[in-house]
Amino acid sequence: MVTTPVHPLEKKDPKEEILKAALKLFTEKGYFNTSIADIRQLADVSTGTIYHYFKNKEAIADALYTEVVRSLEESFKEIRRLNNAFERLRAILELFFELTENEPEIVRFIVMVRHQEILSQRPPLSQSPPFRLLDRIMEEGIRAGELRRMNPQVATAVFYGTVARMALLRLEGVLEKPLAFYLLDTWTAIWRALAPANEKGA
Amino acid sequence: MVTTPVHPLEKKDPKEEILKAALKLFTEKGYFNTSIADIRQLADVSTGTIYHYFKNKEAIADALYTEVVRSLEESFKEIRRLNNAFERLRAILELFFELTENEPEIVRFIVMVRHQEILSQRPPLSQSPPFRLLDRIMEEGIRAGELRRMNPQVATAVFYGTVARMALLRLEGVLEKPLAFYLLDTWTAIWRALAPANEKGA
DNA sequence: GTCTATAAAGTGATAGAC
DNA sequence: GTCTATCACTTTATAGAC
């Protein structure tokens, strides 16, 4: 974004074009089924340009990983400012459902790509900052009595497992309607699983 | 198994050795990071032997997929004979948790391998027979009033999403204790999410 | 910064002896 | 059925002109 020209329509930033093409190809065909030649073609640049901006193919995936994790962490931090666990979790659910419909490639990258198979250096997403933040949101909610007393890791697994599964089924075309259609049922189920024992069903 | 020799200790079936090695390598390093040479070495056979039993590398992955799906379907069919949704889902949860501890490579293959990236012909696991069976178990449970009235696809997503996430976190080493340790919390959460409205919390 | 041309290496798969 | 040797090809990555 820093290098975006003053007149946006004139010329496109090749680095951004490369990343955009790579995200599309990696999530559609998979990292290993995507060659540099594929990226070159879709981004409409030459091999030399790709290697001018990125050390190698892995570095492209790494840049995507970093950006997605950073953006997710930013959203989660924002959401953490909400008043209680109910509102925070609800907001994260809605964020994922909305992202799945509007930015399917990003969610594909989050829930479908096996990052460890590509980026052996990086931790699995489940240990990246945004997911640690999710764990903390759970711990705080349990401590505050806003969530039922339970193992916080299990709470996170129930929550994120459900959310990610819904996103995956939607991206695979198994769920035919937009995720908004399933939002109420999904939230009711999640909240029943996590709500304090005395609380009503949502 | 058909070709297992009378004296099991004498000679190993090369086909089984190849499959065993491939399962280990595919789930540990990934399909594309595993070369025929790697399989050859671990299975202690020659390249020629591999291509005698399998048309190509993809056919090895296909054989593994077929066997895992078949075995899972068999277990689910057995479990379906139980009396109600409560017992059936509980049994599936326990099956997955036990499998994760005792046969981690099989569960890795189920929850971590991106089959579609390798086997473009096969449906995603979410549409394979055992998972269709799981959907039917949910539908029947809802119709019988053993589960809360809700979209059955959401019910399946909550259930399997949670189970798969717990297995994944365990396989990634995030959960330090055996899954049995988390069984009660996991089941309580799942059952609260799915139980009929009047029912107590497990 | 961007391009074309090409090098260097690894891979899946085959041929043919035993 | 199993082996060794090797082909044919793709792929990543580099060199060097413009």
Short mmCIF file of C-alpha atoms (C1' of nucleotides) in Angstrom, two decimals:
data_model
loop_
_atom_site.label_atom_id
_atom_site.label_comp_id
_atom_site.label_asym_id
_atom_site.label_seq_id
_atom_site.Cartn_x
_atom_site.Cartn_y
_atom_site.Cartn_z
CA MET A 1 0.00 0.00 0.00
CA VAL A 2 2.93 2.33 0.66
CA THR A 3 4.03 2.15 -2.94
CA THR A 4 0.57 2.61 -4.44
CA PRO A 5 0.86 5.24 -7.17
CA VAL A 6 -1.00 8.51 -6.94
CA HIS A 7 -3.22 7.56 -9.84
CA PRO A 8 -4.45 4.09 -8.91
CA LEU A 9 -5.68 3.24 -12.37
CA GLU A 10 -2.44 3.86 -14.14
CA LYS A 11 -0.08 1.16 -12.99
CA LYS A 12 -0.41 -1.79 -10.70
CA ASP A 13 2.14 -2.65 -8.07
CA PRO A 14 3.78 -5.87 -9.33
CA LYS A 15 4.42 -7.12 -5.82
CA GLU A 16 0.74 -6.88 -4.98
CA GLU A 17 -0.19 -8.53 -8.26
CA ILE A 18 2.13 -11.42 -7.50
CA LEU A 19 0.67 -11.86 -4.01
CA LYS A 20 -2.88 -11.67 -5.32
CA ALA A 21 -2.20 -14.26 -8.00
CA ALA A 22 -0.37 -16.54 -5.59
CA LEU A 23 -3.19 -16.38 -3.03
CA LYS A 24 -5.71 -17.32 -5.68
CA LEU A 25 -3.64 -20.18 -7.06
CA PHE A 26 -2.40 -21.55 -3.74
CA THR A 27 -5.93 -21.72 -2.34
CA GLU A 28 -7.52 -23.09 -5.50
CA LYS A 29 -4.99 -25.63 -6.70
CA GLY A 30 -2.67 -25.91 -3.72
CA TYR A 31 0.84 -24.64 -3.20
CA PHE A 32 2.60 -27.61 -4.77
CA ASN A 33 0.30 -27.72 -7.77
CA THR A 34 1.14 -24.10 -8.48
CA SER A 35 4.33 -23.36 -10.42
CA ILE A 36 6.17 -20.09 -10.66
CA ALA A 37 5.10 -20.10 -14.30
CA ASP A 38 1.43 -20.17 -13.20
CA ILE A 39 1.94 -17.19 -10.93
CA ARG A 40 3.95 -15.40 -13.60
CA GLN A 41 1.11 -15.82 -16.07
CA LEU A 42 -1.76 -14.81 -13.78
CA ALA A 43 0.11 -11.83 -12.32
CA ASP A 44 1.19 -10.83 -15.82
CA VAL A 45 4.83 -10.34 -14.89
CA SER A 46 8.03 -12.13 -15.80
CA THR A 47 9.94 -14.72 -13.81
CA GLY A 48 12.64 -12.15 -13.19
CA THR A 49 10.16 -9.77 -11.59
CA ILE A 50 8.93 -12.44 -9.21
CA TYR A 51 12.47 -13.20 -8.08
CA HIS A 52 13.21 -9.51 -7.79
CA TYR A 53 10.51 -9.15 -5.11
CA PHE A 54 10.71 -12.56 -3.48
CA LYS A 55 13.67 -14.74 -2.62
CA ASN A 56 11.84 -17.88 -3.69
CA LYS A 57 8.42 -19.50 -3.93
CA GLU A 58 8.27 -20.20 -0.22
CA ALA A 59 8.82 -16.51 0.53
CA ILE A 60 5.62 -15.71 -1.36
CA ALA A 61 3.65 -18.10 0.83
CA ASP A 62 5.39 -16.67 3.86
CA ALA A 63 4.39 -13.13 2.97
CA LEU A 64 0.77 -14.25 2.60
CA TYR A 65 0.89 -16.07 5.92
CA THR A 66 2.32 -13.05 7.69
CA GLU A 67 -0.24 -10.69 6.23
CA VAL A 68 -3.21 -12.94 7.02
CA VAL A 69 -2.03 -13.52 10.59
CA ARG A 70 -1.39 -9.81 11.08
CA SER A 71 -4.80 -8.83 9.76
CA LEU A 72 -6.55 -11.47 11.85
CA GLU A 73 -4.74 -10.36 14.97
CA GLU A 74 -5.77 -6.78 14.33
CA SER A 75 -9.43 -7.78 14.01
CA PHE A 76 -9.28 -9.90 17.16
CA LYS A 77 -7.68 -7.09 19.12
CA GLU A 78 -10.45 -4.77 18.04
CA ILE A 79 -13.08 -7.32 19.03
CA ARG A 80 -11.47 -7.84 22.41
CA ARG A 81 -12.52 -4.30 23.30
CA LEU A 82 -16.14 -5.46 23.44
CA ASN A 83 -17.74 -5.84 26.85
CA ASN A 84 -17.91 -9.56 27.49
CA ALA A 85 -17.27 -13.04 26.15
CA PHE A 86 -20.75 -13.28 24.64
CA GLU A 87 -20.24 -10.23 22.46
CA ARG A 88 -16.63 -11.06 21.62
CA LEU A 89 -17.31 -14.59 20.45
CA ARG A 90 -20.38 -13.54 18.58
CA ALA A 91 -18.32 -10.89 16.79
CA ILE A 92 -15.61 -13.37 15.84
CA LEU A 93 -18.22 -15.78 14.50
CA GLU A 94 -19.77 -13.02 12.41
CA LEU A 95 -16.36 -11.88 11.20
CA PHE A 96 -15.51 -15.37 9.93
CA PHE A 97 -18.89 -15.89 8.29
CA GLU A 98 -18.70 -12.53 6.57
CA LEU A 99 -15.10 -13.06 5.49
CA THR A 100 -16.00 -16.46 4.06
CA GLU A 101 -18.62 -14.90 1.81
CA ASN A 102 -16.70 -11.76 0.87
CA GLU A 103 -13.06 -12.85 0.90
CA PRO A 104 -13.25 -16.60 0.32
CA GLU A 105 -9.60 -16.85 -0.69
CA ILE A 106 -8.42 -15.50 2.64
CA VAL A 107 -10.56 -17.95 4.58
CA ARG A 108 -9.42 -20.74 2.28
CA PHE A 109 -5.89 -19.81 3.17
CA ILE A 110 -6.75 -19.92 6.88
CA VAL A 111 -8.77 -23.11 7.06
CA MET A 112 -7.61 -25.20 4.08
CA VAL A 113 -3.92 -24.59 3.48
CA ARG A 114 -1.50 -26.82 5.37
CA HIS A 115 1.01 -24.11 6.25
CA GLN A 116 3.34 -26.43 8.08
CA GLU A 117 3.82 -28.46 4.93
CA ILE A 118 5.08 -25.34 3.17
CA LEU A 119 6.56 -23.15 5.89
CA SER A 120 8.39 -25.46 8.23
CA GLN A 121 9.74 -22.46 10.13
CA ARG A 122 6.38 -20.96 11.06
CA PRO A 123 4.24 -22.26 13.92
CA PRO A 124 0.91 -23.86 13.05
CA LEU A 125 -1.86 -21.27 12.86
CA SER A 126 -3.26 -22.67 16.11
CA GLN A 127 -0.25 -21.21 17.89
CA SER A 128 -0.07 -17.90 16.06
CA PRO A 129 -0.88 -14.61 17.85
CA PRO A 130 -4.56 -14.31 16.86
CA PHE A 131 -5.31 -17.82 18.07
CA ARG A 132 -3.44 -17.24 21.30
CA LEU A 133 -5.62 -14.18 21.69
CA LEU A 134 -8.71 -16.33 21.20
CA ASP A 135 -7.46 -18.61 23.97
CA ARG A 136 -7.06 -15.61 26.25
CA ILE A 137 -10.56 -14.40 25.46
CA MET A 138 -11.82 -17.82 26.56
CA GLU A 139 -9.75 -17.86 29.74
CA GLU A 140 -10.91 -14.39 30.71
CA GLY A 141 -14.52 -15.25 29.98
CA ILE A 142 -14.36 -18.34 32.15
CA ARG A 143 -12.65 -16.50 34.97
CA ALA A 144 -15.24 -13.72 34.82
CA GLY A 145 -18.06 -16.26 35.01
CA GLU A 146 -19.28 -15.24 31.54
CA LEU A 147 -18.54 -18.71 30.26
CA ARG A 148 -19.08 -22.08 31.87
CA ARG A 149 -16.27 -23.53 33.95
CA MET A 150 -14.40 -25.84 31.62
CA ASN A 151 -11.00 -26.45 30.13
CA PRO A 152 -10.29 -23.30 28.08
CA GLN A 153 -8.58 -25.25 25.33
CA VAL A 154 -11.70 -27.33 24.91
CA ALA A 155 -13.77 -24.16 24.80
CA THR A 156 -11.59 -22.78 22.03
CA ALA A 157 -11.76 -26.06 20.13
CA VAL A 158 -15.56 -26.14 20.29
CA PHE A 159 -15.78 -22.55 19.16
CA TYR A 160 -13.17 -22.41 16.45
CA GLY A 161 -13.72 -26.02 15.35
CA THR A 162 -17.35 -25.24 14.65
CA VAL A 163 -16.62 -21.94 12.93
CA ALA A 164 -13.88 -23.37 10.75
CA ARG A 165 -15.98 -26.40 9.85
CA MET A 166 -18.88 -24.23 8.74
CA ALA A 167 -16.53 -22.11 6.65
CA LEU A 168 -14.96 -25.19 5.09
CA LEU A 169 -18.30 -26.75 4.20
CA ARG A 170 -19.38 -23.50 2.63
CA LEU A 171 -16.16 -23.18 0.63
CA GLU A 172 -16.45 -26.78 -0.53
CA GLY A 173 -19.95 -26.05 -1.78
CA VAL A 174 -21.62 -28.45 0.67
CA LEU A 175 -23.61 -25.63 2.26
CA GLU A 176 -25.68 -24.14 -0.51
CA LYS A 177 -26.87 -21.00 1.20
CA PRO A 178 -24.75 -18.06 2.39
CA LEU A 179 -23.46 -18.57 5.91
CA ALA A 180 -25.75 -15.82 7.21
CA PHE A 181 -28.54 -18.35 6.78
CA TYR A 182 -26.92 -20.66 9.35
CA LEU A 183 -25.75 -17.93 11.71
CA LEU A 184 -28.51 -18.17 14.30
CA ASP A 185 -28.37 -21.98 14.56
CA THR A 186 -24.60 -21.92 14.74
CA TRP A 187 -24.47 -19.27 17.41
CA THR A 188 -27.20 -20.90 19.49
CA ALA A 189 -25.29 -24.20 19.46
CA ILE A 190 -21.98 -22.56 20.34
CA TRP A 191 -23.46 -20.48 23.10
CA ARG A 192 -25.26 -23.44 24.65
CA ALA A 193 -21.95 -25.28 24.69
CA LEU A 194 -20.10 -22.42 26.38
CA ALA A 195 -22.67 -20.50 28.44
CA PRO A 196 -22.67 -20.71 32.25
CA ALA A 197 -24.83 -23.53 33.63
CA ASN A 198 -27.63 -21.27 34.88
CA GLU A 199 -28.00 -19.33 31.67
CA LYS A 200 -30.81 -19.78 29.14
CA GLY A 201 -30.17 -21.00 25.61
CA ALA A 202 -28.93 -17.73 24.03
CA MET B 1 -4.34 -59.50 4.42
CA VAL B 2 -5.32 -62.11 1.87
CA THR B 3 -1.74 -62.61 0.83
CA THR B 4 -0.33 -62.73 4.33
CA PRO B 5 1.99 -65.73 4.53
CA VAL B 6 1.29 -68.60 6.87
CA HIS B 7 4.28 -67.76 9.02
CA PRO B 8 3.83 -64.05 9.69
CA LEU B 9 7.37 -63.50 10.88
CA GLU B 10 9.06 -64.81 7.79
CA LYS B 11 8.26 -62.34 5.05
CA LYS B 12 6.41 -59.11 4.89
CA ASP B 13 3.91 -58.29 2.21
CA PRO B 14 5.63 -55.59 0.12
CA LYS B 15 2.33 -53.94 -0.80
CA GLU B 16 1.49 -53.48 2.87
CA GLU B 17 4.99 -52.20 3.59
CA ILE B 18 4.65 -49.63 0.83
CA LEU B 19 1.27 -48.46 2.13
CA LYS B 20 2.55 -48.30 5.68
CA ALA B 21 5.58 -46.26 4.67
CA ALA B 22 3.52 -43.96 2.48
CA LEU B 23 0.98 -43.31 5.24
CA LYS B 24 3.76 -42.40 7.62
CA LEU B 25 5.53 -40.12 5.16
CA PHE B 26 2.44 -38.48 3.67
CA THR B 27 1.10 -37.59 7.10
CA GLU B 28 4.44 -36.46 8.53
CA LYS B 29 5.97 -34.53 5.65
CA GLY B 30 3.06 -34.20 3.28
CA TYR B 31 2.35 -35.90 -0.02
CA PHE B 32 4.33 -33.51 -2.17
CA ASN B 33 7.32 -33.49 0.14
CA THR B 34 7.50 -37.26 -0.13
CA SER B 35 9.31 -38.72 -3.12
CA ILE B 36 9.05 -42.24 -4.46
CA ALA B 37 12.66 -42.59 -3.31
CA ASP B 38 11.58 -41.81 0.27
CA ILE B 39 8.88 -44.47 0.18
CA ARG B 40 11.26 -46.92 -1.47
CA GLN B 41 13.77 -46.43 1.31
CA LEU B 42 11.38 -46.63 4.27
CA ALA B 43 9.48 -49.61 2.86
CA ASP B 44 12.78 -51.30 2.02
CA VAL B 45 11.76 -52.19 -1.52
CA SER B 46 12.92 -51.07 -4.94
CA THR B 47 11.35 -48.54 -7.26
CA GLY B 48 10.34 -51.38 -9.54
CA THR B 49 8.40 -53.09 -6.77
CA ILE B 50 6.45 -49.94 -6.02
CA TYR B 51 5.42 -49.59 -9.64
CA HIS B 52 4.58 -53.27 -9.80
CA TYR B 53 1.89 -52.79 -7.12
CA PHE B 54 0.79 -49.25 -7.91
CA LYS B 55 0.23 -47.48 -11.18
CA ASN B 56 1.77 -44.28 -9.85
CA LYS B 57 2.28 -42.20 -6.72
CA GLU B 58 -1.28 -40.93 -6.73
CA ALA B 59 -2.57 -44.51 -6.70
CA ILE B 60 -0.81 -45.08 -3.39
CA ALA B 61 -2.61 -42.13 -1.84
CA ASP B 62 -5.83 -43.33 -3.41
CA ALA B 63 -5.47 -46.78 -1.85
CA LEU B 64 -4.92 -45.18 1.55
CA TYR B 65 -7.93 -42.92 1.12
CA THR B 66 -10.13 -45.84 0.11
CA GLU B 67 -9.04 -47.97 3.03
CA VAL B 68 -9.46 -45.21 5.62
CA VAL B 69 -12.91 -44.29 4.31
CA ARG B 70 -13.96 -47.94 4.23
CA SER B 71 -12.77 -48.59 7.76
CA LEU B 72 -14.43 -45.42 9.06
CA GLU B 73 -17.69 -46.31 7.38
CA GLU B 74 -17.59 -49.76 8.94
CA SER B 75 -17.10 -48.30 12.42
CA PHE B 76 -19.90 -45.77 11.92
CA LYS B 77 -22.28 -48.46 10.72
CA GLU B 78 -21.53 -50.49 13.81
CA ILE B 79 -22.10 -47.44 16.01
CA ARG B 80 -25.38 -46.67 14.30
CA ARG B 81 -26.78 -49.84 15.87
CA LEU B 82 -26.72 -48.15 19.26
CA ASN B 83 -30.02 -47.03 20.75
CA ASN B 84 -30.10 -43.26 20.34
CA ALA B 85 -28.27 -40.16 19.23
CA PHE B 86 -26.71 -39.63 22.64
CA GLU B 87 -25.00 -43.02 22.62
CA ARG B 88 -24.08 -42.87 18.96
CA LEU B 89 -22.40 -39.48 19.09
CA ARG B 90 -20.68 -40.33 22.33
CA ALA B 91 -19.31 -43.51 20.72
CA ILE B 92 -18.03 -41.62 17.66
CA LEU B 93 -16.33 -39.08 19.90
CA GLU B 94 -14.65 -41.84 21.88
CA LEU B 95 -13.66 -43.65 18.70
CA PHE B 96 -11.89 -40.55 17.36
CA PHE B 97 -10.16 -39.80 20.63
CA GLU B 98 -8.96 -43.36 20.99
CA LEU B 99 -7.85 -43.53 17.35
CA THR B 100 -5.92 -40.29 17.76
CA GLU B 101 -3.91 -41.75 20.62
CA ASN B 102 -3.45 -45.25 19.20
CA GLU B 103 -3.34 -44.73 15.45
CA PRO B 104 -2.22 -41.12 15.08
CA GLU B 105 -1.21 -41.55 11.45
CA ILE B 106 -4.71 -42.58 10.44
CA VAL B 107 -6.26 -39.58 12.16
CA ARG B 108 -3.57 -37.36 10.65
CA PHE B 109 -4.62 -38.67 7.27
CA ILE B 110 -8.27 -37.89 8.06
CA VAL B 111 -7.94 -34.43 9.57
CA MET B 112 -4.72 -33.00 8.16
CA VAL B 113 -4.23 -34.26 4.60
CA ARG B 114 -5.78 -32.15 1.85
CA HIS B 115 -7.07 -35.04 -0.24
CA GLN B 116 -8.55 -32.86 -2.92
CA GLU B 117 -5.15 -31.42 -3.65
CA ILE B 118 -3.88 -34.91 -4.39
CA LEU B 119 -6.90 -36.89 -5.58
CA SER B 120 -8.87 -34.55 -7.77
CA GLN B 121 -11.22 -37.38 -8.67
CA ARG B 122 -12.34 -38.20 -5.13
CA PRO B 123 -14.96 -36.21 -3.25
CA PRO B 124 -13.84 -34.26 -0.19
CA LEU B 125 -14.01 -36.41 2.94
CA SER B 126 -17.01 -34.34 4.07
CA GLN B 127 -19.02 -35.95 1.29
CA SER B 128 -17.70 -39.49 1.63
CA PRO B 129 -19.95 -42.31 2.90
CA PRO B 130 -18.98 -42.20 6.59
CA PHE B 131 -19.66 -38.48 6.79
CA ARG B 132 -22.95 -38.85 4.99
CA LEU B 133 -23.78 -41.46 7.60
CA LEU B 134 -22.96 -38.97 10.34
CA ASP B 135 -25.35 -36.49 8.71
CA ARG B 136 -28.06 -39.17 8.74
CA ILE B 137 -27.43 -39.94 12.40
CA MET B 138 -28.00 -36.25 13.12
CA GLU B 139 -31.17 -36.05 11.02
CA GLU B 140 -32.63 -39.12 12.68
CA GLY B 141 -31.75 -37.84 16.13
CA ILE B 142 -33.42 -34.51 15.47
CA ARG B 143 -36.52 -36.16 14.01
CA ALA B 144 -36.76 -38.50 17.00
CA GLY B 145 -36.52 -35.58 19.41
CA GLU B 146 -33.25 -36.93 20.82
CA LEU B 147 -31.46 -33.81 19.58
CA ARG B 148 -32.54 -30.21 19.58
CA ARG B 149 -34.42 -28.89 16.56
CA MET B 150 -31.79 -27.27 14.42
CA ASN B 151 -30.27 -27.39 10.97
CA PRO B 152 -28.71 -30.89 10.77
CA GLN B 153 -25.71 -29.64 8.82
CA VAL B 154 -24.96 -27.20 11.60
CA ALA B 155 -25.31 -30.02 14.14
CA THR B 156 -22.80 -32.11 12.21
CA ALA B 157 -20.43 -29.15 11.91
CA VAL B 158 -20.54 -28.49 15.66
CA PHE B 159 -19.95 -32.13 16.44
CA TYR B 160 -17.30 -33.05 13.90
CA GLY B 161 -15.69 -29.61 13.91
CA THR B 162 -15.07 -29.93 17.63
CA VAL B 163 -13.87 -33.52 17.43
CA ALA B 164 -11.52 -32.85 14.53
CA ARG B 165 -10.16 -29.73 16.17
CA MET B 166 -9.37 -31.57 19.39
CA ALA B 167 -7.64 -34.31 17.41
CA LEU B 168 -5.65 -31.76 15.41
CA LEU B 169 -4.51 -29.86 18.50
CA ARG B 170 -3.43 -33.12 20.06
CA LEU B 171 -1.53 -34.22 16.95
CA GLU B 172 0.15 -30.82 16.73
CA GLY B 173 1.30 -31.20 20.32
CA VAL B 174 -0.73 -28.24 21.58
CA LEU B 175 -2.72 -30.46 23.94
CA GLU B 176 -0.18 -32.02 26.23
CA LYS B 177 -2.31 -34.66 27.86
CA PRO B 178 -3.95 -37.67 26.19
CA LEU B 179 -7.37 -36.85 24.79
CA ALA B 180 -9.04 -38.99 27.45
CA PHE B 181 -8.22 -36.16 29.83
CA TYR B 182 -10.43 -33.78 27.86
CA LEU B 183 -13.19 -36.26 27.07
CA LEU B 184 -15.69 -35.22 29.72
CA ASP B 185 -15.38 -31.50 29.01
CA THR B 186 -15.58 -32.08 25.29
CA TRP B 187 -18.62 -34.30 25.54
CA THR B 188 -20.41 -31.98 27.95
CA ALA B 189 -19.91 -29.05 25.59
CA ILE B 190 -21.05 -31.02 22.53
CA TRP B 191 -24.07 -32.42 24.28
CA ARG B 192 -25.14 -29.03 25.58
CA ALA B 193 -24.96 -27.72 22.05
CA LEU B 194 -27.06 -30.53 20.62
CA ALA B 195 -29.36 -31.74 23.42
CA PRO B 196 -33.09 -30.96 23.35
CA ALA B 197 -34.03 -27.69 25.05
CA ASN B 198 -35.59 -29.27 28.13
CA GLU B 199 -32.69 -31.59 28.82
CA LYS B 200 -30.13 -31.12 31.58
CA GLY B 201 -26.48 -30.46 30.82
CA ALA B 202 -25.39 -34.07 30.06
"C1'" DG C 1 13.02 -2.87 -12.30
"C1'" DT C 2 11.80 -5.85 -15.80
"C1'" DC C 3 12.73 -8.87 -19.25
"C1'" DT C 4 14.36 -13.49 -21.93
"C1'" DA C 5 17.01 -17.42 -21.99
"C1'" DT C 6 18.93 -21.07 -19.73
"C1'" DA C 7 21.21 -23.66 -16.17
"C1'" DA C 8 20.96 -27.10 -12.40
"C1'" DA C 9 18.67 -30.36 -9.90
"C1'" DG C 10 15.17 -33.44 -8.64
"C1'" DT C 11 11.22 -36.13 -9.80
"C1'" DG C 12 8.01 -39.62 -11.51
"C1'" DA C 13 8.04 -43.27 -14.29
"C1'" DT C 14 9.94 -46.96 -17.61
"C1'" DA C 15 13.00 -50.68 -19.57
"C1'" DG C 16 14.83 -54.77 -19.30
"C1'" DA C 17 17.87 -58.20 -16.74
"C1'" DC C 18 17.34 -61.77 -13.40
"C1'" DG D 1 8.05 -60.34 -8.54
"C1'" DT D 2 11.96 -57.76 -7.69
"C1'" DC D 3 15.87 -55.44 -8.94
"C1'" DT D 4 19.21 -51.61 -11.16
"C1'" DA D 5 19.91 -48.18 -14.37
"C1'" DT D 6 18.28 -44.49 -16.73
"C1'" DC D 7 15.08 -41.63 -19.36
"C1'" DA D 8 12.12 -37.69 -20.00
"C1'" DC D 9 10.31 -34.01 -18.03
"C1'" DT D 10 9.20 -30.28 -14.97
"C1'" DT D 11 10.51 -27.00 -11.84
"C1'" DT D 12 13.00 -23.65 -9.29
"C1'" DA D 13 16.20 -20.34 -9.64
"C1'" DT D 14 19.98 -17.58 -11.91
"C1'" DA D 15 22.52 -14.72 -15.49
"C1'" DG D 16 22.87 -11.00 -17.93
"C1'" DA D 17 20.83 -7.75 -21.51
"C1'" DC D 18 18.04 -3.62 -21.67
#
